[in-house]
PDB file of C-alpha atoms in Angstrom:
ATOM      1  CA  UNK L 424      34.348 -24.537 -39.458  1.00 66.00           C
ATOM      2  CA  UNK L 425      37.615 -25.132 -37.621  1.00 76.00           C
ATOM      3  CA  UNK L 426      38.995 -28.121 -35.740  1.00 78.00           C
ATOM      4  CA  UNK L 427      38.584 -26.285 -32.449  1.00 79.00           C
ATOM      5  CA  UNK L 428      34.898 -25.607 -33.140  1.00 80.00           C
ATOM      6  CA  UNK L 429      34.359 -29.271 -34.056  1.00 77.00           C
ATOM      7  CA  UNK L 430      36.074 -30.275 -30.804  1.00 78.00           C
ATOM      8  CA  UNK L 431      33.883 -27.908 -28.802  1.00 76.00           C
ATOM      9  CA  UNK L 432      30.681 -29.184 -30.442  1.00 79.00           C
ATOM     10  CA  UNK L 433      31.700 -32.817 -29.896  1.00 77.00           C
ATOM     11  CA  UNK L 434      32.784 -32.226 -26.303  1.00 81.00           C
ATOM     12  CA  UNK L 435      36.297 -33.551 -26.954  1.00 81.00           C
ATOM     13  CA  UNK L 436      39.781 -32.113 -27.201  1.00 82.00           C
ATOM     14  CA  UNK L 437      41.391 -30.716 -30.349  1.00 79.00           C
ATOM     15  CA  UNK L 438      43.982 -33.555 -30.372  1.00 80.00           C
ATOM     16  CA  UNK L 439      41.106 -36.069 -30.409  1.00 81.00           C
ATOM     17  CA  UNK L 440      39.597 -34.417 -33.487  1.00 77.00           C
ATOM     18  CA  UNK L 441      43.049 -34.461 -35.097  1.00 74.00           C
ATOM     19  CA  UNK L 442      43.318 -38.190 -34.380  1.00 75.00           C
ATOM     20  CA  UNK L 443      39.980 -38.784 -36.099  1.00 75.00           C
ATOM     21  CA  UNK L 444      41.022 -36.679 -39.082  1.00 74.00           C
ATOM     22  CA  UNK L 445      44.275 -38.603 -39.369  1.00 70.00           C
ATOM     23  CA  UNK L 446      42.648 -42.040 -39.113  1.00 68.00           C
ATOM     24  CA  UNK L 447      44.239 -42.926 -35.790  1.00 71.00           C
ATOM     25  CA  UNK L 448      42.870 -46.075 -34.175  1.00 68.00           C
ATOM     26  CA  UNK L 449      43.176 -44.910 -30.555  1.00 73.00           C
ATOM     27  CA  UNK L 450      39.775 -43.166 -30.454  1.00 76.00           C
ATOM     28  CA  UNK L 451      36.629 -44.707 -28.958  1.00 80.00           C
ATOM     29  CA  UNK L 452      34.105 -45.801 -31.579  1.00 78.00           C
ATOM     30  CA  UNK L 453      31.283 -43.603 -30.291  1.00 82.00           C
ATOM     31  CA  UNK L 454      33.606 -40.587 -30.089  1.00 82.00           C
ATOM     32  CA  UNK L 455      34.842 -41.206 -33.627  1.00 77.00           C
ATOM     33  CA  UNK L 456      31.267 -41.464 -34.910  1.00 78.00           C
ATOM     34  CA  UNK L 457      30.286 -38.212 -33.167  1.00 80.00           C
ATOM     35  CA  UNK L 458      33.248 -36.328 -34.606  1.00 77.00           C
ATOM     36  CA  UNK L 459      32.755 -37.788 -38.102  1.00 74.00           C
ATOM     37  CA  UNK L 460      29.110 -36.712 -38.032  1.00 77.00           C
ATOM     38  CA  UNK L 461      30.079 -33.143 -37.146  1.00 76.00           C
ATOM     39  CA  UNK L 462      32.762 -33.092 -39.850  1.00 75.00           C
ATOM     40  CA  UNK L 463      30.198 -34.278 -42.392  1.00 72.00           C
ATOM     41  CA  UNK L 464      27.395 -31.994 -41.201  1.00 74.00           C
ATOM     42  CA  UNK L 465      29.531 -28.848 -41.236  1.00 69.00           C
ATOM     43  CA  UNK L 466      31.441 -29.707 -44.413  1.00 65.00           C
ATOM     44  CA  UNK L 467      34.861 -29.344 -42.803  1.00 70.00           C
ATOM     45  CA  UNK L 468      37.716 -29.620 -45.301  1.00 66.00           C
ATOM     46  CA  UNK L 469      41.419 -29.654 -44.628  1.00 62.00           C
ATOM     47  CA  UNK L 470      42.971 -27.272 -47.119  1.00 58.00           C
ATOM     48  CA  UNK L 471      44.857 -29.101 -49.858  1.00 50.00           C
ATOM     49  CA  UNK L 472      48.486 -28.263 -50.115  1.00 46.00           C
ATOM     50  CA  UNK L 473      48.407 -26.929 -46.545  1.00 45.00           C
ATOM     51  CA  UNK L 474      51.467 -28.880 -45.511  1.00 42.00           C
ATOM     52  CA  UNK L 475      49.541 -31.647 -43.728  1.00 50.00           C
ATOM     53  CA  UNK L 476      51.663 -34.768 -43.462  1.00 53.00           C
ATOM     54  CA  UNK L 477      51.345 -37.014 -46.499  1.00 65.00           C
ATOM     55  CA  UNK L 478      52.891 -40.356 -47.301  1.00 76.00           C
ATOM     56  CA  UNK L 479      54.471 -41.093 -50.666  1.00 89.00           C
ATOM     57  CA  UNK L 480      51.517 -43.313 -51.619  1.00 93.00           C
ATOM     58  CA  UNK L 481      48.746 -43.314 -54.206  1.00 95.00           C
ATOM     59  CA  UNK L 482      45.760 -45.592 -53.608  1.00 94.00           C
ATOM     60  CA  UNK L 483      44.484 -47.387 -56.709  1.00 95.00           C
ATOM     61  CA  UNK L 484      41.087 -49.081 -56.379  1.00 92.00           C
ATOM     62  CA  UNK L 485      39.667 -51.648 -58.827  1.00 89.00           C
ATOM     63  CA  UNK L 486      36.298 -53.354 -58.744  1.00 83.00           C
ATOM     64  CA  UNK L 487      38.071 -56.491 -60.019  1.00 80.00           C
ATOM     65  CA  UNK L 488      41.546 -57.474 -61.184  1.00 80.00           C
ATOM     66  CA  UNK L 489      41.078 -60.638 -63.236  1.00 74.00           C
ATOM     67  CA  UNK L 490      41.791 -59.353 -66.741  1.00 76.00           C
ATOM     68  CA  UNK L 491      44.514 -57.959 -68.982  1.00 83.00           C
ATOM     69  CA  UNK L 492      42.466 -54.745 -69.063  1.00 86.00           C
ATOM     70  CA  UNK L 493      43.455 -54.048 -65.459  1.00 89.00           C
ATOM     71  CA  UNK L 494      47.157 -54.529 -66.226  1.00 91.00           C
ATOM     72  CA  UNK L 495      47.102 -51.680 -68.766  1.00 92.00           C
ATOM     73  CA  UNK L 496      45.538 -49.331 -66.209  1.00 93.00           C
ATOM     74  CA  UNK L 497      47.981 -50.333 -63.470  1.00 94.00           C
ATOM     75  CA  UNK L 498      50.845 -49.648 -65.880  1.00 95.00           C
ATOM     76  CA  UNK L 499      49.604 -46.102 -66.460  1.00 96.00           C
ATOM     77  CA  UNK L 500      49.281 -45.280 -62.742  1.00 96.00           C
ATOM     78  CA  UNK L 501      52.701 -46.804 -62.046  1.00 96.00           C
ATOM     79  CA  UNK L 502      54.305 -44.776 -64.840  1.00 96.00           C
ATOM     80  CA  UNK L 503      53.279 -41.480 -63.248  1.00 96.00           C
ATOM     81  CA  UNK L 504      53.811 -42.620 -59.661  1.00 95.00           C
ATOM     82  CA  UNK L 505      57.353 -43.748 -60.463  1.00 94.00           C
ATOM     83  CA  UNK L 506      58.212 -40.439 -62.098  1.00 94.00           C
ATOM     84  CA  UNK L 507      56.962 -38.617 -58.972  1.00 92.00           C
ATOM     85  CA  UNK L 508      58.806 -40.878 -56.531  1.00 93.00           C
ATOM     86  CA  UNK L 509      55.557 -42.388 -55.246  1.00 94.00           C
ATOM     87  CA  UNK L 510      54.402 -45.947 -54.611  1.00 95.00           C
ATOM     88  CA  UNK L 511      51.019 -47.476 -55.413  1.00 95.00           C
ATOM     89  CA  UNK L 512      48.743 -49.306 -52.982  1.00 94.00           C
ATOM     90  CA  UNK L 513      46.386 -51.607 -54.911  1.00 93.00           C
ATOM     91  CA  UNK L 514      42.919 -52.563 -53.646  1.00 90.00           C
ATOM     92  CA  UNK L 515      40.276 -54.793 -55.222  1.00 89.00           C
ATOM     93  CA  UNK L 516      36.663 -54.422 -54.094  1.00 85.00           C
ATOM     94  CA  UNK L 517      35.649 -57.957 -55.090  1.00 79.00           C
ATOM     95  CA  UNK L 518      33.346 -56.862 -57.896  1.00 73.00           C
ATOM     96  CA  UNK L 519      31.570 -54.221 -55.818  1.00 78.00           C
ATOM     97  CA  UNK L 520      31.404 -50.744 -57.306  1.00 77.00           C
ATOM     98  CA  UNK L 521      32.053 -49.166 -53.877  1.00 81.00           C
ATOM     99  CA  UNK L 522      34.875 -50.128 -51.458  1.00 85.00           C
ATOM    100  CA  UNK L 523      34.108 -51.108 -47.886  1.00 82.00           C
ATOM    101  CA  UNK L 524      34.164 -48.480 -45.155  1.00 79.00           C
ATOM    102  CA  UNK L 525      37.252 -50.009 -43.536  1.00 83.00           C
ATOM    103  CA  UNK L 526      39.140 -49.205 -46.740  1.00 88.00           C
ATOM    104  CA  UNK L 527      38.585 -45.508 -45.969  1.00 86.00           C
ATOM    105  CA  UNK L 528      40.005 -46.080 -42.481  1.00 83.00           C
ATOM    106  CA  UNK L 529      43.117 -47.618 -44.051  1.00 86.00           C
ATOM    107  CA  UNK L 530      43.543 -44.724 -46.494  1.00 88.00           C
ATOM    108  CA  UNK L 531      43.340 -42.201 -43.646  1.00 84.00           C
ATOM    109  CA  UNK L 532      45.750 -44.193 -41.493  1.00 82.00           C
ATOM    110  CA  UNK L 533      48.447 -44.257 -44.177  1.00 86.00           C
ATOM    111  CA  UNK L 534      47.953 -40.557 -45.078  1.00 84.00           C
ATOM    112  CA  UNK L 535      47.560 -41.317 -48.762  1.00 91.00           C
ATOM    113  CA  UNK L 536      48.355 -38.475 -51.166  1.00 92.00           C
ATOM    114  CA  UNK L 537      45.533 -39.204 -53.626  1.00 94.00           C
ATOM    115  CA  UNK L 538      43.088 -41.907 -54.739  1.00 94.00           C
ATOM    116  CA  UNK L 539      42.462 -43.222 -58.254  1.00 95.00           C
ATOM    117  CA  UNK L 540      39.285 -45.279 -58.661  1.00 92.00           C
ATOM    118  CA  UNK L 541      38.842 -47.559 -61.672  1.00 89.00           C
ATOM    119  CA  UNK L 542      35.333 -48.497 -62.817  1.00 75.00           C
ATOM    120  CA  UNK L 543      34.332 -47.769 -59.227  1.00 73.00           C
ATOM    121  CA  UNK L 544      32.902 -44.988 -57.143  1.00 77.00           C
ATOM    122  CA  UNK L 545      32.616 -43.873 -53.539  1.00 84.00           C
ATOM    123  CA  UNK L 546      29.551 -43.555 -51.363  1.00 82.00           C
ATOM    124  CA  UNK L 547      28.900 -39.876 -50.529  1.00 81.00           C
ATOM    125  CA  UNK L 548      29.884 -40.422 -46.900  1.00 80.00           C
ATOM    126  CA  UNK L 549      33.157 -42.116 -47.912  1.00 85.00           C
ATOM    127  CA  UNK L 550      34.059 -39.334 -50.290  1.00 83.00           C
ATOM    128  CA  UNK L 551      33.145 -36.764 -47.651  1.00 81.00           C
ATOM    129  CA  UNK L 552      35.584 -38.326 -45.188  1.00 80.00           C
ATOM    130  CA  UNK L 553      38.421 -38.193 -47.727  1.00 86.00           C
ATOM    131  CA  UNK L 554      37.535 -34.662 -48.817  1.00 82.00           C
ATOM    132  CA  UNK L 555      37.619 -33.478 -45.212  1.00 79.00           C
ATOM    133  CA  UNK L 556      41.225 -34.690 -45.029  1.00 80.00           C
ATOM    134  CA  UNK L 557      42.209 -33.057 -48.320  1.00 83.00           C
ATOM    135  CA  UNK L 558      42.635 -36.386 -50.138  1.00 89.00           C
ATOM    136  CA  UNK L 559      41.464 -35.955 -53.755  1.00 91.00           C
ATOM    137  CA  UNK L 560      39.821 -38.725 -55.798  1.00 92.00           C
ATOM    138  CA  UNK L 561      39.717 -39.184 -59.568  1.00 94.00           C
ATOM    139  CA  UNK L 562      37.741 -41.853 -61.444  1.00 92.00           C
ATOM    140  CA  UNK L 563      39.039 -43.754 -64.494  1.00 92.00           C
ATOM    141  CA  UNK L 564      36.365 -45.097 -66.872  1.00 84.00           C
ATOM    142  CA  UNK L 565      33.440 -44.405 -64.515  1.00 79.00           C
ATOM    143  CA  UNK L 566      30.812 -47.145 -64.338  1.00 70.00           C
ATOM    144  CA  UNK L 567      28.020 -44.612 -63.930  1.00 69.00           C
ATOM    145  CA  UNK L 568      27.634 -40.884 -64.211  1.00 69.00           C
ATOM    146  CA  UNK L 569      29.930 -39.527 -61.477  1.00 71.00           C
ATOM    147  CA  UNK L 570      28.937 -36.645 -59.226  1.00 73.00           C
ATOM    148  CA  UNK L 571      29.278 -33.246 -60.967  1.00 77.00           C
ATOM    149  CA  UNK L 572      32.316 -32.338 -58.851  1.00 80.00           C
ATOM    150  CA  UNK L 573      34.055 -35.720 -59.190  1.00 87.00           C
ATOM    151  CA  UNK L 574      37.027 -35.496 -61.618  1.00 91.00           C
ATOM    152  CA  UNK L 575      36.981 -38.321 -64.171  1.00 92.00           C
ATOM    153  CA  UNK L 576      38.909 -39.603 -67.187  1.00 94.00           C
ATOM    154  CA  UNK L 577      37.249 -41.826 -69.771  1.00 91.00           C
ATOM    155  CA  UNK L 578      37.324 -42.440 -73.491  1.00 92.00           C
ATOM    156  CA  UNK L 579      35.075 -41.529 -76.418  1.00 94.00           C
ATOM    157  CA  UNK L 580      32.926 -44.660 -76.095  1.00 95.00           C
ATOM    158  CA  UNK L 581      30.099 -43.424 -78.326  1.00 96.00           C
ATOM    159  CA  UNK L 582      32.543 -42.553 -81.101  1.00 97.00           C
ATOM    160  CA  UNK L 583      34.220 -45.942 -80.696  1.00 97.00           C
ATOM    161  CA  UNK L 584      30.938 -47.805 -81.094  1.00 97.00           C
ATOM    162  CA  UNK L 585      30.083 -45.644 -84.090  1.00 98.00           C
ATOM    163  CA  UNK L 586      33.443 -46.294 -85.786  1.00 98.00           C
ATOM    164  CA  UNK L 587      33.294 -50.058 -85.192  1.00 98.00           C
ATOM    165  CA  UNK L 588      29.814 -50.372 -86.677  1.00 98.00           C
ATOM    166  CA  UNK L 589      30.519 -48.036 -89.596  1.00 98.00           C
ATOM    167  CA  UNK L 590      33.522 -50.179 -90.513  1.00 98.00           C
ATOM    168  CA  UNK L 591      31.293 -53.247 -90.733  1.00 98.00           C
ATOM    169  CA  UNK L 592      28.670 -51.338 -92.717  1.00 98.00           C
ATOM    170  CA  UNK L 593      31.301 -50.118 -95.179  1.00 98.00           C
ATOM    171  CA  UNK L 594      32.358 -53.730 -95.737  1.00 98.00           C
ATOM    172  CA  UNK L 595      28.774 -54.477 -96.771  1.00 97.00           C
ATOM    173  CA  UNK L 596      27.354 -56.063 -93.628  1.00 98.00           C
ATOM    174  CA  UNK L 597      23.732 -55.296 -92.820  1.00 97.00           C
ATOM    175  CA  UNK L 598      22.869 -57.838 -90.129  1.00 98.00           C
ATOM    176  CA  UNK L 599      25.238 -56.772 -87.363  1.00 98.00           C
ATOM    177  CA  UNK L 600      25.037 -58.038 -83.797  1.00 98.00           C
ATOM    178  CA  UNK L 601      26.461 -56.421 -80.672  1.00 98.00           C
ATOM    179  CA  UNK L 602      27.571 -57.832 -77.322  1.00 97.00           C
ATOM    180  CA  UNK L 603      27.647 -55.044 -74.762  1.00 95.00           C
ATOM    181  CA  UNK L 604      28.569 -54.920 -71.122  1.00 92.00           C
ATOM    182  CA  UNK L 605      26.078 -54.569 -68.249  1.00 90.00           C
ATOM    183  CA  UNK L 606      23.128 -52.301 -69.031  1.00 89.00           C
ATOM    184  CA  UNK L 607      23.879 -50.218 -65.937  1.00 84.00           C
ATOM    185  CA  UNK L 608      27.428 -49.350 -67.031  1.00 87.00           C
ATOM    186  CA  UNK L 609      27.885 -45.961 -68.671  1.00 87.00           C
ATOM    187  CA  UNK L 610      30.615 -46.936 -71.159  1.00 90.00           C
ATOM    188  CA  UNK L 611      28.621 -49.953 -72.349  1.00 93.00           C
ATOM    189  CA  UNK L 612      25.511 -47.864 -72.976  1.00 94.00           C
ATOM    190  CA  UNK L 613      27.573 -45.286 -74.870  1.00 95.00           C
ATOM    191  CA  UNK L 614      29.161 -47.951 -77.135  1.00 96.00           C
ATOM    192  CA  UNK L 615      25.780 -49.462 -77.945  1.00 97.00           C
ATOM    193  CA  UNK L 616      24.357 -45.988 -78.597  1.00 97.00           C
ATOM    194  CA  UNK L 617      27.186 -45.452 -81.092  1.00 97.00           C
ATOM    195  CA  UNK L 618      26.334 -48.796 -82.715  1.00 98.00           C
ATOM    196  CA  UNK L 619      22.662 -47.807 -82.956  1.00 98.00           C
ATOM    197  CA  UNK L 620      23.514 -44.392 -84.414  1.00 98.00           C
ATOM    198  CA  UNK L 621      25.646 -45.960 -87.143  1.00 98.00           C
ATOM    199  CA  UNK L 622      22.826 -48.315 -88.100  1.00 98.00           C
ATOM    200  CA  UNK L 623      20.308 -45.472 -88.078  1.00 97.00           C
ATOM    201  CA  UNK L 624      22.526 -43.394 -90.373  1.00 97.00           C
ATOM    202  CA  UNK L 625      22.588 -46.331 -92.785  1.00 97.00           C
ATOM    203  CA  UNK L 626      18.799 -46.638 -92.704  1.00 97.00           C
ATOM    204  CA  UNK L 627      18.885 -49.908 -90.735  1.00 97.00           C
ATOM    205  CA  UNK L 628      16.598 -50.437 -87.761  1.00 96.00           C
ATOM    206  CA  UNK L 629      18.161 -51.961 -84.647  1.00 96.00           C
ATOM    207  CA  UNK L 630      16.980 -55.551 -84.226  1.00 97.00           C
ATOM    208  CA  UNK L 631      16.609 -56.244 -80.463  1.00 96.00           C
ATOM    209  CA  UNK L 632      17.334 -59.919 -81.166  1.00 97.00           C
ATOM    210  CA  UNK L 633      20.869 -58.935 -82.206  1.00 98.00           C
ATOM    211  CA  UNK L 634      21.619 -56.935 -79.037  1.00 97.00           C
ATOM    212  CA  UNK L 635      23.080 -58.955 -76.138  1.00 97.00           C
ATOM    213  CA  UNK L 636      24.592 -57.953 -72.802  1.00 96.00           C
ATOM    214  CA  UNK L 637      27.385 -59.596 -70.828  1.00 92.00           C
ATOM    215  CA  UNK L 638      29.981 -58.571 -68.261  1.00 88.00           C
ATOM    216  CA  UNK L 639      32.972 -57.745 -70.533  1.00 87.00           C
ATOM    217  CA  UNK L 640      34.646 -61.122 -69.780  1.00 89.00           C
ATOM    218  CA  UNK L 641      35.521 -64.064 -72.045  1.00 94.00           C
ATOM    219  CA  UNK L 642      32.836 -66.386 -70.701  1.00 95.00           C
ATOM    220  CA  UNK L 643      29.944 -64.017 -71.383  1.00 95.00           C
ATOM    221  CA  UNK L 644      31.383 -63.270 -74.832  1.00 96.00           C
ATOM    222  CA  UNK L 645      31.314 -66.992 -75.550  1.00 97.00           C
ATOM    223  CA  UNK L 646      27.798 -67.506 -74.164  1.00 97.00           C
ATOM    224  CA  UNK L 647      26.221 -64.419 -75.754  1.00 97.00           C
ATOM    225  CA  UNK L 648      28.128 -65.120 -78.978  1.00 97.00           C
ATOM    226  CA  UNK L 649      26.757 -68.657 -79.120  1.00 98.00           C
ATOM    227  CA  UNK L 650      23.232 -67.278 -78.713  1.00 98.00           C
ATOM    228  CA  UNK L 651      23.746 -64.949 -81.674  1.00 98.00           C
ATOM    229  CA  UNK L 652      25.303 -67.614 -83.894  1.00 98.00           C
ATOM    230  CA  UNK L 653      22.483 -70.094 -83.180  1.00 98.00           C
ATOM    231  CA  UNK L 654      19.746 -67.694 -84.295  1.00 97.00           C
ATOM    232  CA  UNK L 655      17.665 -68.829 -87.269  1.00 96.00           C
ATOM    233  CA  UNK L 656      19.145 -65.856 -89.107  1.00 96.00           C
ATOM    234  CA  UNK L 657      22.527 -65.233 -87.439  1.00 97.00           C
ATOM    235  CA  UNK L 658      24.463 -62.001 -87.915  1.00 98.00           C
ATOM    236  CA  UNK L 659      27.231 -61.811 -90.494  1.00 98.00           C
ATOM    237  CA  UNK L 660      29.204 -59.508 -88.185  1.00 98.00           C
ATOM    238  CA  UNK L 661      29.381 -58.747 -84.458  1.00 98.00           C
ATOM    239  CA  UNK L 662      30.682 -55.723 -82.592  1.00 98.00           C
ATOM    240  CA  UNK L 663      31.970 -57.043 -79.257  1.00 97.00           C
ATOM    241  CA  UNK L 664      32.013 -54.507 -76.420  1.00 93.00           C
ATOM    242  CA  UNK L 665      35.459 -55.623 -75.253  1.00 94.00           C
ATOM    243  CA  UNK L 666      38.389 -57.612 -76.622  1.00 95.00           C
ATOM    244  CA  UNK L 667      37.648 -60.266 -73.995  1.00 94.00           C
ATOM    245  CA  UNK L 668      34.095 -60.541 -75.327  1.00 96.00           C
ATOM    246  CA  UNK L 669      35.619 -60.956 -78.776  1.00 97.00           C
ATOM    247  CA  UNK L 670      37.885 -63.748 -77.484  1.00 96.00           C
ATOM    248  CA  UNK L 671      34.818 -65.537 -76.160  1.00 97.00           C
ATOM    249  CA  UNK L 672      33.041 -65.021 -79.477  1.00 98.00           C
ATOM    250  CA  UNK L 673      36.046 -66.578 -81.261  1.00 98.00           C
ATOM    251  CA  UNK L 674      35.616 -69.652 -79.063  1.00 97.00           C
ATOM    252  CA  UNK L 675      31.877 -69.885 -79.758  1.00 97.00           C
ATOM    253  CA  UNK L 676      32.555 -69.602 -83.499  1.00 97.00           C
ATOM    254  CA  UNK L 677      35.206 -72.344 -83.316  1.00 97.00           C
ATOM    255  CA  UNK L 678      32.842 -74.679 -81.467  1.00 97.00           C
ATOM    256  CA  UNK L 679      30.105 -74.119 -84.058  1.00 97.00           C
ATOM    257  CA  UNK L 680      32.363 -74.377 -87.104  1.00 97.00           C
ATOM    258  CA  UNK L 681      31.924 -70.699 -88.029  1.00 97.00           C
ATOM    259  CA  UNK L 682      34.994 -69.253 -89.761  1.00 97.00           C
ATOM    260  CA  UNK L 683      36.346 -65.769 -88.993  1.00 97.00           C
ATOM    261  CA  UNK L 684      36.285 -63.635 -91.144  1.00 97.00           C
ATOM    262  CA  UNK L 685      34.894 -65.823 -93.955  1.00 97.00           C
ATOM    263  CA  UNK L 686      31.553 -66.500 -92.229  1.00 97.00           C
ATOM    264  CA  UNK L 687      31.642 -63.904 -89.461  1.00 98.00           C
ATOM    265  CA  UNK L 688      33.404 -60.555 -89.060  1.00 98.00           C
ATOM    266  CA  UNK L 689      34.323 -59.521 -85.507  1.00 98.00           C
ATOM    267  CA  UNK L 690      35.293 -56.123 -84.074  1.00 98.00           C
ATOM    268  CA  UNK L 691      36.449 -55.836 -80.460  1.00 97.00           C
ATOM    269  CA  UNK L 692      37.062 -52.923 -78.121  1.00 96.00           C
ATOM    270  CA  UNK L 693      40.151 -51.969 -76.056  1.00 94.00           C
ATOM    271  CA  UNK L 694      43.075 -53.132 -78.248  1.00 95.00           C
ATOM    272  CA  UNK L 695      44.685 -55.209 -75.531  1.00 93.00           C
ATOM    273  CA  UNK L 696      48.100 -56.672 -76.485  1.00 92.00           C
ATOM    274  CA  UNK L 697      46.509 -60.107 -77.033  1.00 91.00           C
ATOM    275  CA  UNK L 698      44.372 -58.690 -79.876  1.00 94.00           C
ATOM    276  CA  UNK L 699      47.422 -58.805 -82.158  1.00 94.00           C
ATOM    277  CA  UNK L 700      48.204 -62.445 -81.445  1.00 93.00           C
ATOM    278  CA  UNK L 701      44.869 -64.254 -81.739  1.00 93.00           C
ATOM    279  CA  UNK L 702      44.009 -65.934 -85.012  1.00 90.00           C
ATOM    280  CA  UNK L 703      43.027 -64.064 -87.027  1.00 97.00           C
ATOM    281  CA  UNK L 704      44.371 -60.832 -85.475  1.00 97.00           C
ATOM    282  CA  UNK L 705      41.459 -58.850 -84.080  1.00 98.00           C
ATOM    283  CA  UNK L 706      40.081 -55.678 -85.615  1.00 98.00           C
ATOM    284  CA  UNK L 707      39.309 -53.521 -82.593  1.00 98.00           C
ATOM    285  CA  UNK L 708      38.711 -50.037 -81.240  1.00 97.00           C
ATOM    286  CA  UNK L 709      41.778 -48.851 -79.386  1.00 97.00           C
ATOM    287  CA  UNK L 710      40.870 -47.422 -76.015  1.00 94.00           C
ATOM    288  CA  UNK L 711      43.963 -45.656 -74.585  1.00 94.00           C
ATOM    289  CA  UNK L 712      43.797 -47.369 -71.191  1.00 93.00           C
ATOM    290  CA  UNK L 713      47.361 -46.633 -70.121  1.00 95.00           C
ATOM    291  CA  UNK L 714      47.069 -42.979 -71.160  1.00 96.00           C
ATOM    292  CA  UNK L 715      43.715 -42.674 -69.367  1.00 95.00           C
ATOM    293  CA  UNK L 716      45.301 -43.938 -66.148  1.00 95.00           C
ATOM    294  CA  UNK L 717      48.264 -41.588 -66.565  1.00 96.00           C
ATOM    295  CA  UNK L 718      45.984 -38.580 -67.037  1.00 95.00           C
ATOM    296  CA  UNK L 719      43.881 -39.523 -64.007  1.00 95.00           C
ATOM    297  CA  UNK L 720      46.967 -39.903 -61.818  1.00 96.00           C
ATOM    298  CA  UNK L 721      48.393 -36.545 -62.924  1.00 95.00           C
ATOM    299  CA  UNK L 722      45.012 -34.949 -62.249  1.00 95.00           C
ATOM    300  CA  UNK L 723      44.854 -36.467 -58.739  1.00 94.00           C
ATOM    301  CA  UNK L 724      48.365 -35.230 -57.910  1.00 94.00           C
ATOM    302  CA  UNK L 725      47.534 -31.751 -59.233  1.00 93.00           C
ATOM    303  CA  UNK L 726      44.549 -31.648 -56.881  1.00 92.00           C
ATOM    304  CA  UNK L 727      46.692 -32.927 -53.996  1.00 91.00           C
ATOM    305  CA  UNK L 728      48.993 -29.932 -54.485  1.00 87.00           C
ATOM    306  CA  UNK L 729      46.023 -27.633 -54.013  1.00 85.00           C
ATOM    307  CA  UNK L 730      45.860 -26.714 -57.706  1.00 87.00           C
ATOM    308  CA  UNK L 731      42.973 -27.016 -60.150  1.00 86.00           C
ATOM    309  CA  UNK L 732      43.436 -29.236 -63.235  1.00 85.00           C
ATOM    310  CA  UNK L 733      42.817 -27.534 -66.600  1.00 82.00           C
ATOM    311  CA  UNK L 734      39.933 -29.906 -67.328  1.00 85.00           C
ATOM    312  CA  UNK L 735      38.452 -32.087 -64.552  1.00 88.00           C
ATOM    313  CA  UNK L 736      36.491 -34.178 -67.081  1.00 89.00           C
ATOM    314  CA  UNK L 737      38.422 -35.775 -69.950  1.00 91.00           C
ATOM    315  CA  UNK L 738      37.366 -38.225 -72.653  1.00 92.00           C
ATOM    316  CA  UNK L 739      40.381 -39.381 -74.665  1.00 95.00           C
ATOM    317  CA  UNK L 740      40.003 -40.230 -78.343  1.00 95.00           C
ATOM    318  CA  UNK L 741      39.570 -43.794 -79.606  1.00 96.00           C
ATOM    319  CA  UNK L 742      40.897 -45.243 -82.879  1.00 96.00           C
ATOM    320  CA  UNK L 743      39.777 -48.136 -85.054  1.00 98.00           C
ATOM    321  CA  UNK L 744      42.604 -50.621 -85.666  1.00 97.00           C
ATOM    322  CA  UNK L 745      41.806 -52.819 -88.678  1.00 98.00           C
ATOM    323  CA  UNK L 746      43.311 -56.318 -88.694  1.00 97.00           C
ATOM    324  CA  UNK L 747      42.294 -59.687 -90.081  1.00 97.00           C
ATOM    325  CA  UNK L 748      39.010 -60.438 -88.308  1.00 98.00           C
ATOM    326  CA  UNK L 749      36.800 -58.363 -90.618  1.00 98.00           C
ATOM    327  CA  UNK L 750      35.964 -58.855 -94.317  1.00 98.00           C
ATOM    328  CA  UNK L 751      33.033 -58.318 -96.689  1.00 97.00           C
ATOM    329  CA  UNK L 752      30.145 -60.768 -96.189  1.00 96.00           C
ATOM    330  CA  UNK L 753      30.003 -63.775 -98.495  1.00 87.00           C
TER     331      UNK L 753
END
């Protein structure tokens, strides 16, 4: 399918189709919709690396920006963008996993080179519009299972959950709680699966009462942590699905007079810079957030040049960092 054939089918001129492809605003709404439908129906794609005008911009899309976690990802994208002489346009979707349709219009209008999505995804129609213009997308830490042809960079979440729980088991803990993220989020499910596998290997059945879900933020870590600590038989250790959850659990323990690590061992996840400075310093699973963002940005730029990345699906290794928040049970 060529631009001229799309123009003929839509009953418009070739320049009008070009305006739609380039996100120009000076096209009537009904004409734009007709052309977009034909582009989608016929699977038109502008060839990547074809010399089509591109700005020196990368679009970075977050579902939310209110945590230190986001800063580490932004740093990684900026590192690569700076080395390539590119600038970063930052968008927050207000907690939604999919950006609004007018965001796509903005991306087309500024002729973005590539898009990096963090913990987000695109609706099929949105991705189709970008694909038709030769604008590649890569997902960092996908919330769900991305489409088979969507490049993505994540971390070894199952292995991280396994390592965190094994560490607590090796210290002698047997009643181990977990505070995961939302049930619908892929990385959260993988971390809890790793936790369950470690318990199973030790001959310990998962107690549903010890499994709680939050939203990866401090407040839910505090609230879910308080629930665990107020059980008739509270856990002697908790694997928190994020460092922010662990910070909230610290607060719940302080309010209830529970000492860390004397009365409660805590393992977090992410290894944010703050993990080193809380008291006691937090044992945590290091998720290479900055490196994940760097890899995703390099992958997106490789695709923008019309080349294929060596591996369009990457899961970077995690490491357990042992500090002062874990100890044998009393």
